[in-house]
Amino acid sequence: MATQNYNPRPRIGVLALQGDFEAHLKVLAELGADGRAVRLPEHLAELDGIIIPGGESTTIGKLMVVYGLHEILQKKIQEGIPIWGTCAGLILLSKETDNALAGQPLLASMDIHVRRNAFGSQRESFETDLSVPVLGEAPFHAFFIRGPSIEWVGPGVEVLATLDDETIVAVREGTLLGTAFHPEVAQTNGQRDPRFHHYFLRIVESVKG
Ligand code: GLN
C-alpha cells in the first residue's frame, strides 16, 4: 500500500450519517490522512476536505437537514473547500438531478446533470475496468452500485472517465470531485486501489498550498 508522508496530515471529514463512510475512513487511515467522521456541525470545523459517501441520497439529504449540516455544507462549498461525492454523494452535489424524490434535499453545487438509478434493473450493480487518465495508465476497477449517470456537464467541468458507451462517470469542477461508482472498495489483483483517494488528497494539498 502506497502511503504518503503527508505533513501536516490533511484533515478529511467523511459525512457519516448513512452509507459507506467507514470504508472511506479506512482508506484515508491507510494513506496517512486524518479522516474524521462528520455527524454534527462542530465536526465540520478545521477540515481541509470533505467526502460525501455512497448510500441513499434521499436519506443522507434528509439527515443533513435534521443534523443541521445542510446549510453549513453549502457555505463550505461556496468557500471553495474540496469536496468529493461518491455515488449518492455525487447526486447530492449536482445542480440538477433526474429521478430525485420530490423535496429531496440536495446541495446542488456542481454544474452537472445526473440521473439517479440510471442503470436500470439489469445493470443496477456491475463492475468494470475504467480508463482514468488522471490516475495513470493502469485501468481502475470500478464498482457501480445502483449508481447515477452523468448526463450533461457544464463548460467548467472536466470529464475524468466514461464507460465504453460514453456515459460520463467521473468529473471534476475546480475543487469538487464526483464519481458515480465506489472507489473506497476498489481493488486491483486483490489489493486495495487507493489512487482516487490520492487524487482527492492532491486536490486538498493544492488548495492548502
Ligand atoms: N441509488 C442511490 C441513490 O439514489 C445511490 C446508490 C449508491 O450510493 N450506491 O441515492
Coordinates of N, CA and C and ligand atoms in Angstrom, one line a residue:
M1 N 0.9 -1.2 0.0 CA 0.0 0.0 0.0 C 0.9 1.3 0.0
A2 N 0.7 2.1 -1.0 CA 1.5 3.3 -1.1 C 1.0 4.3 0.0
T3 N 1.8 4.5 1.0 CA 1.5 5.5 2.0 C 2.3 6.8 1.7
Q4 N 1.7 7.9 1.8 CA 2.5 9.1 1.5 C 2.7 9.8 2.8
N5 N 3.9 10.5 2.9 CA 4.1 11.3 4.2 C 3.5 12.6 4.1
Y6 N 2.2 12.7 4.4 CA 1.6 14.0 4.4 C 2.0 14.7 5.7
N7 N 2.4 15.9 5.5 CA 2.9 16.7 6.7 C 2.6 18.2 6.5
P8 N 1.6 18.7 7.2 CA 0.8 18.1 8.2 C -0.2 17.1 7.5
R9 N -0.8 16.2 8.3 CA -1.8 15.3 7.7 C -3.1 16.0 7.4
P10 N -3.5 15.9 6.1 CA -4.8 16.5 5.7 C -6.0 16.0 6.6
R11 N -6.8 17.0 7.0 CA -8.0 16.6 7.8 C -9.2 16.4 6.9
I12 N -9.6 15.2 6.8 CA -10.7 15.0 5.8 C -11.9 14.5 6.6
G13 N -13.0 15.3 6.5 CA -14.2 14.8 7.1 C -15.0 13.9 6.2
V14 N -15.5 12.8 6.7 CA -16.3 11.9 5.9 C -17.7 12.0 6.5
L15 N -18.7 12.4 5.7 CA -20.1 12.5 6.2 C -20.5 11.1 6.6
A16 N -20.9 11.0 7.9 CA -21.1 9.7 8.5 C -22.5 9.5 9.0
L17 N -23.5 10.0 8.1 CA -24.9 9.9 8.5 C -25.5 8.6 8.1
Q18 N -25.1 8.1 7.0 CA -25.6 6.8 6.4 C -24.7 6.4 5.3
G19 N -24.6 5.1 5.0 CA -23.9 4.7 3.8 C -22.5 4.2 4.1
D20 N -21.6 4.4 3.0 CA -20.4 3.7 3.0 C -19.2 4.5 3.6
F21 N -19.5 5.2 4.7 CA -18.4 6.1 5.2 C -17.3 5.4 5.9
E22 N -17.5 4.2 6.5 CA -16.4 3.5 7.2 C -15.3 3.1 6.2
A23 N -15.7 2.6 5.0 CA -14.7 2.2 4.0 C -13.8 3.4 3.6
H24 N -14.4 4.6 3.5 CA -13.6 5.8 3.2 C -12.6 6.1 4.3
L25 N -13.1 6.0 5.5 CA -12.3 6.3 6.7 C -11.1 5.4 6.7
K26 N -11.4 4.1 6.4 CA -10.3 3.1 6.4 C -9.2 3.4 5.4
V27 N -9.6 3.7 4.2 CA -8.7 4.1 3.1 C -7.8 5.3 3.5
L28 N -8.5 6.3 4.1 CA -7.8 7.5 4.5 C -6.8 7.2 5.5
A29 N -7.2 6.4 6.5 CA -6.2 6.0 7.6 C -5.0 5.3 7.0
E30 N -5.3 4.4 6.0 CA -4.2 3.6 5.4 C -3.2 4.6 4.6
L31 N -3.8 5.7 4.1 CA -3.0 6.6 3.3 C -2.3 7.6 4.2
G32 N -2.5 7.6 5.5 CA -1.8 8.5 6.4 C -2.5 9.9 6.5
A33 N -3.8 10.0 6.1 CA -4.6 11.2 6.2 C -5.3 11.1 7.6
D34 N -5.8 12.3 8.0 CA -6.5 12.3 9.3 C -8.0 12.3 9.0
G35 N -8.6 11.1 8.8 CA -10.0 11.0 8.5 C -10.9 11.2 9.7
R36 N -12.0 11.9 9.6 CA -12.8 12.2 10.7 C -14.3 12.0 10.3
A37 N -15.0 11.3 11.2 CA -16.5 11.1 10.9 C -17.2 12.4 11.2
V38 N -18.0 12.8 10.3 CA -18.8 14.1 10.5 C -20.3 13.7 10.7
R39 N -20.8 14.1 11.9 CA -22.2 13.9 12.1 C -22.9 15.2 12.6
L40 N -22.1 16.1 13.1 CA -22.7 17.3 13.7 C -21.9 18.5 13.1
P41 N -22.6 19.7 13.2 CA -21.9 20.9 12.6 C -20.5 21.1 13.2
E42 N -20.3 20.9 14.5 CA -19.0 21.2 15.0 C -17.9 20.3 14.4
H43 N -18.3 19.1 13.9 CA -17.3 18.2 13.3 C -16.8 18.8 11.9
L44 N -17.4 19.9 11.4 CA -17.0 20.5 10.2 C -15.9 21.5 10.3
A45 N -15.6 21.8 11.6 CA -14.6 22.9 11.8 C -13.2 22.3 11.5
E46 N -12.4 23.2 11.0 CA -10.9 22.9 10.8 C -10.7 21.7 9.8
L47 N -11.6 21.5 8.8 CA -11.3 20.4 7.9 C -10.6 21.0 6.6
D48 N -9.9 20.2 6.0 CA -9.2 20.6 4.7 C -10.0 20.0 3.5
G49 N -10.8 19.0 3.7 CA -11.6 18.5 2.6 C -12.7 17.6 3.2
I50 N -13.7 17.3 2.4 CA -14.9 16.5 2.8 C -15.2 15.5 1.8
I51 N -15.6 14.3 2.3 CA -16.1 13.2 1.4 C -17.5 13.0 1.7
I52 N -18.4 13.0 0.7 CA -19.8 12.5 0.9 C -19.9 11.2 0.3
P53 N -20.2 10.1 1.1 CA -20.1 8.8 0.6 C -21.3 8.3 -0.2
G54 N -21.2 7.1 -0.7 CA -22.4 6.5 -1.3 C -23.3 6.0 -0.2
G55 N -24.5 5.7 -0.6 CA -25.5 5.3 0.3 C -26.9 5.5 -0.3
E56 N -27.7 6.2 0.3 CA -29.0 6.6 -0.2 C -29.2 8.1 -0.1
S57 N -29.1 8.7 -1.3 CA -29.1 10.2 -1.3 C -30.3 10.8 -0.6
T58 N -31.5 10.1 -0.7 CA -32.7 10.7 -0.1 C -32.4 10.7 1.5
T59 N -31.9 9.6 2.0 CA -31.7 9.5 3.5 C -30.6 10.5 3.9
I60 N -29.5 10.4 3.2 CA -28.4 11.3 3.6 C -28.8 12.8 3.6
G61 N -29.6 13.2 2.5 CA -30.1 14.5 2.4 C -31.0 14.9 3.5
K62 N -31.9 14.0 3.9 CA -32.8 14.3 5.0 C -32.0 14.5 6.3
L63 N -31.1 13.6 6.5 CA -30.3 13.6 7.8 C -29.4 14.8 7.8
M64 N -28.9 15.3 6.7 CA -28.2 16.5 6.7 C -29.0 17.7 7.2
V65 N -30.2 17.7 6.8 CA -31.1 18.8 7.3 C -31.4 18.6 8.8
V66 N -31.7 17.4 9.2 CA -32.1 17.1 10.6 C -30.9 17.4 11.5
Y67 N -29.7 17.1 11.1 CA -28.5 17.3 11.9 C -27.9 18.7 11.8
G68 N -28.5 19.6 11.0 CA -28.1 21.0 10.9 C -26.8 21.1 10.0
L69 N -26.6 20.2 9.1 CA -25.4 20.2 8.3 C -25.5 20.8 6.9
H70 N -26.8 20.9 6.4 CA -27.1 21.2 5.0 C -26.6 22.6 4.7
E71 N -27.0 23.6 5.4 CA -26.6 25.0 5.1 C -25.1 25.2 5.2
I72 N -24.5 24.6 6.3 CA -23.1 24.8 6.5 C -22.3 24.2 5.4
L73 N -22.7 23.0 4.9 CA -22.0 22.4 3.8 C -22.1 23.2 2.6
Q74 N -23.3 23.8 2.3 CA -23.4 24.6 1.1 C -22.5 25.8 1.2
K75 N -22.4 26.4 2.4 CA -21.5 27.6 2.6 C -20.0 27.1 2.4
K76 N -19.6 26.0 2.9 CA -18.3 25.5 2.8 C -17.9 25.3 1.3
I77 N -18.9 24.8 0.5 CA -18.7 24.6 -0.9 C -18.4 25.9 -1.6
Q78 N -19.2 26.9 -1.2 CA -19.0 28.3 -1.8 C -17.7 28.8 -1.4
E79 N -17.2 28.5 -0.2 CA -15.9 29.0 0.2 C -14.7 28.3 -0.5
G80 N -15.1 27.2 -1.2 CA -14.0 26.5 -2.0 C -13.4 25.3 -1.4
I81 N -13.9 24.8 -0.3 CA -13.3 23.6 0.3 C -13.5 22.4 -0.7
P82 N -12.4 21.6 -0.8 CA -12.5 20.4 -1.7 C -13.6 19.4 -1.2
I83 N -14.5 19.0 -2.0 CA -15.5 18.0 -1.6 C -15.5 17.0 -2.7
W84 N -15.6 15.7 -2.3 CA -15.7 14.6 -3.2 C -17.0 13.8 -2.9
G85 N -17.8 13.7 -3.9 CA -19.1 13.0 -3.7 C -19.0 11.7 -4.5
T86 N -19.2 10.5 -3.8 CA -19.2 9.2 -4.5 C -20.6 8.7 -4.5
C87 N -21.1 8.4 -5.7 CA -22.4 7.8 -5.9 C -23.6 8.7 -5.3
A88 N -24.2 8.3 -4.2 CA -25.2 9.1 -3.6 C -24.6 10.5 -3.3
G89 N -23.3 10.6 -2.9 CA -22.7 11.9 -2.7 C -22.6 12.7 -3.9
L90 N -22.4 12.1 -5.1 CA -22.4 12.8 -6.4 C -23.8 13.4 -6.7
I91 N -24.8 12.6 -6.4 CA -26.2 13.1 -6.6 C -26.4 14.3 -5.8
L92 N -26.0 14.3 -4.5 CA -26.2 15.4 -3.6 C -25.5 16.7 -4.1
L93 N -24.3 16.5 -4.7 CA -23.5 17.6 -5.2 C -24.1 18.3 -6.5
S94 N -24.8 17.5 -7.3 CA -25.1 18.0 -8.6 C -26.2 19.1 -8.6
K95 N -26.1 20.0 -9.6 CA -27.1 21.1 -9.6 C -28.4 20.6 -10.1
E96 N -28.4 19.5 -11.0 CA -29.7 19.0 -11.5 C -29.7 17.5 -11.4
T97 N -30.8 17.0 -11.0 CA -31.0 15.5 -10.8 C -32.3 15.0 -11.3
D98 N -32.2 14.1 -12.2 CA -33.4 13.4 -12.7 C -33.8 12.3 -11.7
N99 N -35.0 12.0 -11.5 CA -35.5 11.0 -10.6 C -35.2 11.3 -9.1
A100 N -35.0 12.5 -8.8 CA -34.9 12.9 -7.4 C -36.3 12.8 -6.8
L101 N -36.4 12.4 -5.5 CA -37.8 12.4 -4.9 C -38.2 13.9 -4.7
A102 N -39.5 14.1 -4.7 CA -40.0 15.4 -4.5 C -39.5 15.9 -3.2
G103 N -38.9 17.1 -3.2 CA -38.5 17.7 -1.9 C -37.2 17.1 -1.3
Q104 N -36.5 16.2 -2.1 CA -35.3 15.6 -1.6 C -34.2 16.7 -1.4
P105 N -33.7 16.9 -0.2 CA -32.7 17.9 0.0 C -31.4 17.6 -0.8
L106 N -30.9 18.6 -1.5 CA -29.7 18.4 -2.3 C -28.7 19.6 -2.0
L107 N -27.5 19.4 -2.3 CA -26.5 20.5 -2.1 C -26.4 21.4 -3.4
A108 N -26.8 20.8 -4.5 CA -27.0 21.5 -5.8 C -25.8 22.5 -6.1
S109 N -24.6 22.0 -6.2 CA -23.5 22.8 -6.4 C -22.6 22.6 -7.6
M110 N -22.6 21.4 -8.1 CA -21.7 21.1 -9.2 C -22.5 21.3 -10.5
D111 N -21.8 21.9 -11.5 CA -22.5 22.2 -12.8 C -22.7 21.0 -13.7
I112 N -23.4 20.0 -13.2 CA -23.7 18.8 -13.9 C -25.1 18.4 -13.7
H113 N -25.6 17.5 -14.6 CA -26.9 17.0 -14.5 C -26.8 15.5 -14.4
V114 N -27.3 14.9 -13.3 CA -27.2 13.4 -13.1 C -28.6 12.8 -13.2
R115 N -28.5 11.5 -13.5 CA -29.8 10.7 -13.5 C -29.6 9.6 -12.4
R116 N -30.4 9.8 -11.3 CA -30.4 8.8 -10.2 C -30.8 7.4 -10.8
N117 N -30.2 6.4 -10.3 CA -30.6 5.0 -10.6 C -30.6 4.8 -12.1
A118 N -29.6 5.3 -12.8 CA -29.6 5.4 -14.3 C -29.5 4.0 -14.9
F119 N -29.0 3.0 -14.2 CA -28.6 1.8 -14.9 C -29.6 0.7 -14.9
G120 N -30.9 1.0 -14.5 CA -32.0 0.1 -14.7 C -31.7 -1.2 -13.9
S121 N -32.7 -2.1 -14.0 CA -32.6 -3.3 -13.1 C -31.4 -4.2 -13.6
Q122 N -31.2 -4.4 -14.9 CA -30.2 -5.4 -15.3 C -28.8 -5.0 -15.0
R123 N -28.5 -3.7 -15.0 CA -27.2 -3.2 -14.8 C -27.1 -2.4 -13.5
E124 N -28.1 -2.6 -12.6 CA -28.2 -1.8 -11.4 C -26.8 -1.8 -10.7
S125 N -26.2 -3.0 -10.6 CA -24.9 -3.1 -10.0 C -24.0 -3.9 -10.9
F126 N -22.8 -3.3 -11.2 CA -21.9 -4.0 -12.1 C -20.5 -3.5 -11.8
E127 N -19.5 -4.2 -12.3 CA -18.1 -3.8 -12.1 C -17.4 -3.7 -13.5
T128 N -16.5 -2.8 -13.6 CA -15.9 -2.7 -14.9 C -14.5 -2.0 -14.8
D129 N -13.6 -2.2 -15.7 CA -12.4 -1.5 -15.8 C -12.5 -0.2 -16.5
L130 N -12.1 0.9 -15.8 CA -12.3 2.2 -16.4 C -10.9 2.8 -16.8
S131 N -10.8 3.5 -17.9 CA -9.6 4.2 -18.2 C -9.8 5.6 -17.5
V132 N -8.9 6.0 -16.6 CA -9.0 7.2 -15.9 C -7.6 7.9 -16.1
P133 N -7.4 8.7 -17.2 CA -6.0 9.2 -17.4 C -5.4 9.9 -16.3
V134 N -6.2 10.7 -15.5 CA -5.5 11.4 -14.4 C -4.9 10.5 -13.3
L135 N -5.3 9.2 -13.3 CA -4.8 8.3 -12.3 C -3.6 7.5 -12.9
G136 N -3.2 7.7 -14.1 CA -2.2 6.9 -14.7 C -2.7 5.9 -15.7
E137 N -1.8 5.0 -16.2 CA -2.2 4.1 -17.3 C -3.1 3.0 -16.9
A138 N -2.8 2.4 -15.7 CA -3.5 1.2 -15.3 C -5.0 1.4 -15.2
P139 N -5.8 0.5 -15.7 CA -7.3 0.8 -15.5 C -7.7 0.8 -14.1
F140 N -8.8 1.4 -13.8 CA -9.3 1.5 -12.4 C -10.5 0.6 -12.4
H141 N -10.5 -0.4 -11.5 CA -11.6 -1.3 -11.4 C -12.7 -0.7 -10.6
A142 N -13.8 -0.4 -11.2 CA -14.9 0.4 -10.6 C -16.1 -0.4 -10.3
F143 N -16.6 -0.3 -9.1 CA -17.9 -0.9 -8.7 C -19.0 0.1 -8.7
F144 N -20.0 -0.2 -9.5 CA -21.2 0.6 -9.6 C -22.3 -0.1 -8.8
I145 N -22.9 0.6 -7.9 CA -23.9 0.0 -7.0 C -25.2 0.9 -7.1
R146 N -26.1 0.6 -8.0 CA -27.3 1.4 -8.2 C -26.9 2.9 -8.4
G147 N -25.9 3.1 -9.1 CA -25.3 4.5 -9.3 C -26.0 5.4 -10.2
P148 N -25.7 6.6 -10.2 CA -26.2 7.6 -11.2 C -25.4 7.6 -12.5
S149 N -25.9 8.2 -13.5 CA -25.0 8.5 -14.7 C -25.0 10.0 -14.7
I150 N -23.9 10.5 -15.4 CA -23.8 12.0 -15.5 C -24.2 12.3 -17.0
E151 N -25.3 13.0 -17.1 CA -26.0 13.2 -18.4 C -25.5 14.4 -19.2
W152 N -25.0 15.4 -18.4 CA -24.6 16.6 -19.0 C -23.6 17.3 -18.1
V153 N -22.5 17.9 -18.6 CA -21.6 18.7 -17.8 C -21.5 20.1 -18.3
G154 N -21.3 21.1 -17.4 CA -21.1 22.5 -17.8 C -19.7 22.7 -18.3
P155 N -19.5 23.9 -18.9 CA -18.2 24.2 -19.6 C -17.0 24.1 -18.6
G156 N -17.2 24.4 -17.3 CA -16.0 24.4 -16.4 C -15.8 23.0 -15.8
V157 N -16.4 22.0 -16.4 CA -16.3 20.6 -15.7 C -15.4 19.7 -16.6
E158 N -14.5 19.1 -15.9 CA -13.6 18.2 -16.6 C -14.1 16.8 -16.5
V159 N -14.2 16.1 -17.6 CA -14.6 14.7 -17.6 C -13.4 13.8 -17.3
L160 N -13.4 13.0 -16.3 CA -12.3 12.2 -15.9 C -12.4 10.7 -16.4
A161 N -13.6 10.3 -16.6 CA -13.8 8.9 -17.0 C -15.2 8.7 -17.6
T162 N -15.2 7.8 -18.7 CA -16.5 7.4 -19.2 C -16.6 5.9 -19.4
L163 N -17.8 5.4 -19.5 CA -17.9 3.9 -19.8 C -17.6 3.8 -21.3
D164 N -17.6 2.5 -21.8 CA -17.4 2.3 -23.2 C -18.4 3.0 -24.1
D165 N -19.7 3.1 -23.6 CA -20.7 3.7 -24.4 C -20.8 5.2 -24.2
E166 N -19.7 5.8 -23.6 CA -19.5 7.3 -23.5 C -20.3 7.8 -22.3
T167 N -21.0 7.0 -21.6 CA -21.7 7.6 -20.4 C -20.6 8.1 -19.4
I168 N -20.8 9.4 -19.0 CA -19.8 10.0 -18.1 C -20.0 9.5 -16.7
V169 N -18.9 9.1 -16.0 CA -19.0 8.5 -14.7 C -18.0 9.1 -13.7
A170 N -17.1 10.1 -14.1 CA -16.3 10.7 -13.1 C -16.0 12.1 -13.6
V171 N -16.1 13.1 -12.8 CA -15.9 14.5 -13.2 C -15.2 15.3 -12.1
R172 N -14.6 16.4 -12.5 CA -14.1 17.4 -11.6 C -14.4 18.8 -12.0
E173 N -14.8 19.6 -11.1 CA -15.1 21.0 -11.3 C -14.3 21.8 -10.3
G174 N -13.2 22.3 -10.6 CA -12.3 23.0 -9.6 C -12.0 22.1 -8.4
T175 N -12.5 22.5 -7.3 CA -12.2 21.7 -6.1 C -13.2 20.6 -5.8
L176 N -14.2 20.5 -6.7 CA -15.3 19.5 -6.5 C -15.0 18.3 -7.4
L177 N -15.1 17.1 -6.8 CA -14.8 15.8 -7.5 C -16.1 15.0 -7.3
G178 N -16.4 14.3 -8.4 CA -17.6 13.4 -8.4 C -17.3 12.1 -9.1
T179 N -17.7 11.0 -8.4 CA -17.6 9.7 -9.1 C -18.9 8.9 -8.9
A180 N -19.4 8.3 -10.0 CA -20.7 7.6 -9.9 C -20.6 6.2 -9.3
F181 N -19.3 5.8 -9.1 CA -19.0 4.5 -8.6 C -18.4 4.6 -7.2
H182 N -17.8 3.5 -6.7 CA -17.4 3.4 -5.3 C -15.9 3.1 -5.2
P183 N -15.0 4.2 -5.3 CA -13.5 3.9 -5.2 C -13.1 3.4 -3.9
E184 N -13.9 3.6 -2.8 CA -13.5 3.1 -1.5 C -13.5 1.6 -1.4
V185 N -14.1 0.9 -2.3 CA -14.0 -0.6 -2.3 C -13.2 -1.1 -3.5
A186 N -12.5 -0.2 -4.2 CA -11.8 -0.6 -5.5 C -10.6 -1.5 -5.1
Q187 N -10.5 -2.6 -5.9 CA -9.3 -3.5 -5.8 C -8.8 -3.8 -7.1
T188 N -7.5 -4.0 -7.2 CA -6.8 -4.5 -8.4 C -6.0 -5.7 -7.9
N189 N -6.2 -6.8 -8.6 CA -5.5 -8.1 -8.2 C -5.6 -8.3 -6.7
G190 N -6.7 -8.1 -6.1 CA -6.9 -8.4 -4.7 C -6.3 -7.4 -3.7
Q191 N -5.7 -6.3 -4.3 CA -5.1 -5.3 -3.4 C -6.0 -4.0 -3.5
R192 N -6.2 -3.3 -2.4 CA -7.0 -2.1 -2.5 C -6.3 -1.1 -3.4
D193 N -7.1 -0.4 -4.2 CA -6.5 0.6 -5.1 C -6.9 2.0 -4.6
P194 N -5.9 2.7 -4.0 CA -6.3 4.0 -3.4 C -6.0 5.2 -4.3
R195 N -5.9 5.0 -5.6 CA -5.5 6.1 -6.5 C -6.5 7.2 -6.5
F196 N -7.8 7.0 -6.4 CA -8.7 8.1 -6.4 C -8.6 8.9 -5.1
H197 N -8.4 8.2 -4.0 CA -8.2 8.9 -2.7 C -7.0 9.8 -2.8
H198 N -5.9 9.2 -3.3 CA -4.7 10.0 -3.5 C -5.0 11.3 -4.4
Y199 N -5.7 11.0 -5.4 CA -6.0 12.2 -6.3 C -6.8 13.3 -5.6
F200 N -7.8 12.8 -4.8 CA -8.5 13.8 -4.0 C -7.6 14.5 -3.0
L201 N -6.7 13.8 -2.3 CA -5.8 14.4 -1.4 C -4.8 15.4 -2.0
R202 N -4.5 15.1 -3.3 CA -3.7 16.1 -4.0 C -4.5 17.4 -4.3
I203 N -5.8 17.3 -4.6 CA -6.6 18.5 -4.8 C -6.6 19.2 -3.4
V204 N -6.8 18.5 -2.3 CA -6.8 19.2 -1.0 C -5.4 19.9 -0.7
E205 N -4.3 19.2 -1.0 CA -3.0 19.8 -0.8 C -2.8 21.0 -1.7
S206 N -3.3 21.0 -2.9 CA -3.1 22.2 -3.8 C -3.9 23.4 -3.3
V207 N -5.0 23.1 -2.6 CA -5.7 24.3 -2.0 C -5.1 24.8 -0.8
K208 N -4.5 23.9 0.0 CA -3.8 24.3 1.3 C -2.6 25.1 1.0
G209 N -2.0 24.7 -0.2 CA -0.8 25.5 -0.7 C 0.5 25.1 0.0
Ligands
GLN1 N1 -29.3 4.8 -5.7 C1 -28.7 5.6 -4.6 C2 -29.3 7.0 -4.5 O1 -30.1 7.3 -5.3 C3 -27.2 5.7 -4.8 C4 -26.6 4.4 -4.6 C5 -25.2 4.4 -4.0 O2 -24.7 5.4 -3.5 N2 -24.5 3.3 -4.1 O3 -29.0 7.7 -3.7

